[in-house]
């Protein structure tokens, strides 16, 4: 076994843990949040607080959304938004409920709201993302793209005006 372990670079425990990590996403995608939570608790150190497990569960929902969106992009947009949107909306909402300080969850919610035509929700989620640590420059890129498609959107224009201009690094003498 030691020779085999050396050849493949890891032992069975690492493989088992990696598979269990993947199972978390599988269970979330199937709507089995309790089983996903149980796996996360089993993988976590015994002293970990329940709140941390819940936040991690929220982050996993966000990653599930990101994964599905990336797959949709990679597939040449063959999956229709009508098929994806209900699942993404549920997962995104749950990600924010479980991990409200995760800026990535708010950014995905802003993206979904934009796709759904709800500019007020876009502005709120993007503002929340910045408040929770999203770089202002990243928010500006999102807003600039959104405003290029909807230049007359009052909520987006107001948010763009309220955000501080990202500081550019000044060259040192």
Tab-separated table of C-alpha atoms in Angstrom:
chain	number	residue	atom	x	y	z
A	1	UNK	CA	0.000	0.000	0.000
A	2	UNK	CA	2.800	2.477	0.780
A	3	UNK	CA	4.310	1.889	-2.676
A	4	UNK	CA	0.941	2.423	-4.319
A	5	UNK	CA	0.324	5.533	-2.236
A	6	UNK	CA	3.687	6.947	-3.330
A	7	UNK	CA	2.913	6.276	-7.000
A	8	UNK	CA	-0.471	7.976	-7.067
A	9	UNK	CA	0.498	10.777	-4.681
A	10	UNK	CA	-2.208	10.452	-2.023
A	11	UNK	CA	-3.768	7.907	0.242
A	12	UNK	CA	-7.333	6.664	0.464
A	13	UNK	CA	-8.286	9.115	3.220
A	14	UNK	CA	-7.546	12.076	0.955
A	15	UNK	CA	-9.566	10.547	-1.856
A	16	UNK	CA	-12.442	9.793	0.505
A	17	UNK	CA	-12.448	13.392	1.805
A	18	UNK	CA	-12.348	14.775	-1.754
A	19	UNK	CA	-15.296	12.612	-2.763
A	20	UNK	CA	-17.255	13.735	0.283
A	21	UNK	CA	-16.554	17.361	-0.626
A	22	UNK	CA	-18.069	16.724	-4.071
A	23	UNK	CA	-21.038	14.983	-2.461
A	24	UNK	CA	-21.893	18.214	-0.645
A	25	UNK	CA	-22.592	19.902	-3.990
A	26	UNK	CA	-24.455	16.869	-5.277
A	27	UNK	CA	-26.761	16.844	-2.250
A	28	UNK	CA	-27.370	20.596	-2.458
A	29	UNK	CA	-28.216	20.296	-6.153
A	30	UNK	CA	-30.688	17.532	-5.353
A	31	UNK	CA	-32.302	19.616	-2.598
A	32	UNK	CA	-30.935	17.515	0.250
A	33	UNK	CA	-29.485	20.293	2.405
A	34	UNK	CA	-29.603	18.234	5.609
A	35	UNK	CA	-27.325	15.551	4.160
A	36	UNK	CA	-24.936	18.191	2.797
A	37	UNK	CA	-24.823	19.803	6.240
A	38	UNK	CA	-24.138	16.424	7.872
A	39	UNK	CA	-21.214	15.775	5.533
A	40	UNK	CA	-19.761	19.224	6.209
A	41	UNK	CA	-20.050	18.654	9.957
A	42	UNK	CA	-18.322	15.269	9.597
A	43	UNK	CA	-15.484	16.860	7.608
A	44	UNK	CA	-15.038	19.761	10.050
A	45	UNK	CA	-12.995	19.609	13.240
A	46	UNK	CA	-15.120	18.586	16.254
A	47	UNK	CA	-14.695	21.996	17.902
A	48	UNK	CA	-16.125	23.943	14.952
A	49	UNK	CA	-19.148	26.087	15.742
A	50	UNK	CA	-22.457	25.389	14.004
A	51	UNK	CA	-22.522	28.939	12.628
A	52	UNK	CA	-19.300	28.276	10.734
A	53	UNK	CA	-20.758	25.108	9.206
A	54	UNK	CA	-23.860	27.079	8.175
A	55	UNK	CA	-21.734	29.795	6.566
A	56	UNK	CA	-19.747	27.155	4.700
A	57	UNK	CA	-23.006	25.649	3.509
A	58	UNK	CA	-23.928	29.085	2.130
A	59	UNK	CA	-20.587	29.340	0.366
A	60	UNK	CA	-21.202	25.896	-1.139
A	61	UNK	CA	-24.537	27.078	-2.525
A	62	UNK	CA	-22.712	30.021	-4.131
A	63	UNK	CA	-20.104	27.686	-5.626
A	64	UNK	CA	-22.902	25.515	-6.968
A	65	UNK	CA	-24.364	28.570	-8.711
A	66	UNK	CA	-20.950	29.525	-10.087
A	67	UNK	CA	-20.386	25.997	-11.337
A	68	UNK	CA	-23.715	25.863	-13.134
A	69	UNK	CA	-23.168	29.290	-14.682
A	70	UNK	CA	-19.684	28.277	-15.869
A	71	UNK	CA	-21.021	25.064	-17.358
A	72	UNK	CA	-23.737	27.009	-19.129
A	73	UNK	CA	-21.125	29.373	-20.574
A	74	UNK	CA	-18.880	26.467	-21.578
A	75	UNK	CA	-21.752	24.673	-23.282
A	76	UNK	CA	-22.271	27.564	-25.659
A	77	UNK	CA	-25.407	28.701	-23.827
A	78	UNK	CA	-27.303	25.557	-24.835
A	79	UNK	CA	-29.072	25.431	-21.463
A	80	UNK	CA	-31.883	27.929	-21.499
A	81	UNK	CA	-32.077	30.565	-18.758
A	82	UNK	CA	-35.663	29.477	-18.139
A	83	UNK	CA	-34.354	26.034	-17.181
A	84	UNK	CA	-31.540	27.353	-15.011
A	85	UNK	CA	-33.082	30.397	-13.405
A	86	UNK	CA	-35.419	28.712	-10.898
A	87	UNK	CA	-32.630	26.540	-9.476
A	88	UNK	CA	-30.111	29.364	-9.451
A	89	UNK	CA	-32.568	31.723	-7.783
A	90	UNK	CA	-33.280	29.227	-4.989
A	91	UNK	CA	-29.596	28.399	-4.465
A	92	UNK	CA	-28.565	32.056	-4.562
A	93	UNK	CA	-31.214	33.035	-2.025
A	94	UNK	CA	-30.163	30.210	0.259
A	95	UNK	CA	-26.487	31.161	-0.096
A	96	UNK	CA	-27.284	34.673	1.149
A	97	UNK	CA	-29.445	33.379	3.995
A	98	UNK	CA	-26.661	31.089	5.237
A	99	UNK	CA	-23.653	33.307	4.490
A	100	UNK	CA	-24.915	36.905	4.378
A	101	UNK	CA	-21.396	38.345	4.519
A	102	UNK	CA	-20.146	36.435	1.463
A	103	UNK	CA	-19.715	39.072	-1.271
A	104	UNK	CA	-19.692	36.431	-3.998
A	105	UNK	CA	-23.203	35.328	-3.078
A	106	UNK	CA	-24.469	38.895	-3.421
A	107	UNK	CA	-22.664	39.297	-6.738
A	108	UNK	CA	-24.345	36.202	-8.149
A	109	UNK	CA	-27.697	37.453	-6.849
A	110	UNK	CA	-27.063	40.784	-8.603
A	111	UNK	CA	-26.256	38.943	-11.827
A	112	UNK	CA	-29.429	36.860	-11.579
A	113	UNK	CA	-31.509	39.934	-10.774
A	114	UNK	CA	-30.063	41.670	-13.826
A	115	UNK	CA	-31.026	38.705	-15.992
A	116	UNK	CA	-34.510	38.903	-14.487
A	117	UNK	CA	-34.786	42.637	-15.202
A	118	UNK	CA	-34.961	43.721	-11.541
A	119	UNK	CA	-32.573	46.674	-11.425
A	120	UNK	CA	-33.546	47.625	-7.867
A	121	UNK	CA	-32.471	44.165	-6.673
A	122	UNK	CA	-29.305	44.430	-8.775
A	123	UNK	CA	-28.373	47.671	-7.056
A	124	UNK	CA	-29.172	46.303	-3.602
A	125	UNK	CA	-27.215	43.073	-4.059
A	126	UNK	CA	-24.258	44.854	-5.621
A	127	UNK	CA	-24.242	47.393	-2.801
A	128	UNK	CA	-24.366	44.533	-0.277
A	129	UNK	CA	-21.482	42.812	-2.085
A	130	UNK	CA	-19.328	45.950	-1.823
A	131	UNK	CA	-20.334	46.433	1.810
A	132	UNK	CA	-19.192	42.851	2.497
A	133	UNK	CA	-15.826	43.112	0.794
A	134	UNK	CA	-16.229	43.065	-2.982
A	135	UNK	CA	-13.581	45.324	-4.485
A	136	UNK	CA	-15.084	48.572	-5.730
A	137	UNK	CA	-13.315	48.084	-9.064
A	138	UNK	CA	-15.108	44.755	-9.530
A	139	UNK	CA	-18.453	46.356	-8.717
A	140	UNK	CA	-17.708	49.152	-11.188
A	141	UNK	CA	-16.934	46.648	-13.956
A	142	UNK	CA	-20.258	44.922	-13.297
A	143	UNK	CA	-22.119	48.241	-13.219
A	144	UNK	CA	-20.429	49.534	-16.368
A	145	UNK	CA	-21.474	46.406	-18.254
A	146	UNK	CA	-25.013	46.585	-16.829
A	147	UNK	CA	-25.294	50.275	-17.688
A	148	UNK	CA	-24.067	49.621	-21.225
A	149	UNK	CA	-27.173	47.459	-21.635
A	150	UNK	CA	-29.561	49.639	-19.592
A	151	UNK	CA	-28.150	53.173	-19.571
A	152	UNK	CA	-31.389	54.713	-18.278
A	153	UNK	CA	-31.746	52.476	-15.222
A	154	UNK	CA	-32.224	54.862	-12.300
A	155	UNK	CA	-31.178	52.348	-9.581
A	156	UNK	CA	-27.998	51.403	-11.447
A	157	UNK	CA	-27.099	55.007	-12.242
A	158	UNK	CA	-27.675	55.994	-8.595
A	159	UNK	CA	-25.472	53.155	-7.343
A	160	UNK	CA	-22.745	54.025	-9.864
A	161	UNK	CA	-22.764	57.599	-8.619
A	162	UNK	CA	-22.710	56.577	-4.957
A	163	UNK	CA	-19.735	54.241	-5.197
A	164	UNK	CA	-16.327	55.782	-4.638
A	165	UNK	CA	-14.042	55.803	-7.629
A	166	UNK	CA	-11.510	52.987	-7.237
A	167	UNK	CA	-8.098	54.284	-6.308
A	168	UNK	CA	-5.436	53.697	-8.879
A	169	UNK	CA	-1.989	52.940	-7.636
A	170	UNK	CA	0.252	55.946	-8.041
A	171	UNK	CA	3.758	55.234	-9.245
A	172	UNK	CA	6.388	55.623	-6.576
A	173	UNK	CA	9.264	57.995	-7.395
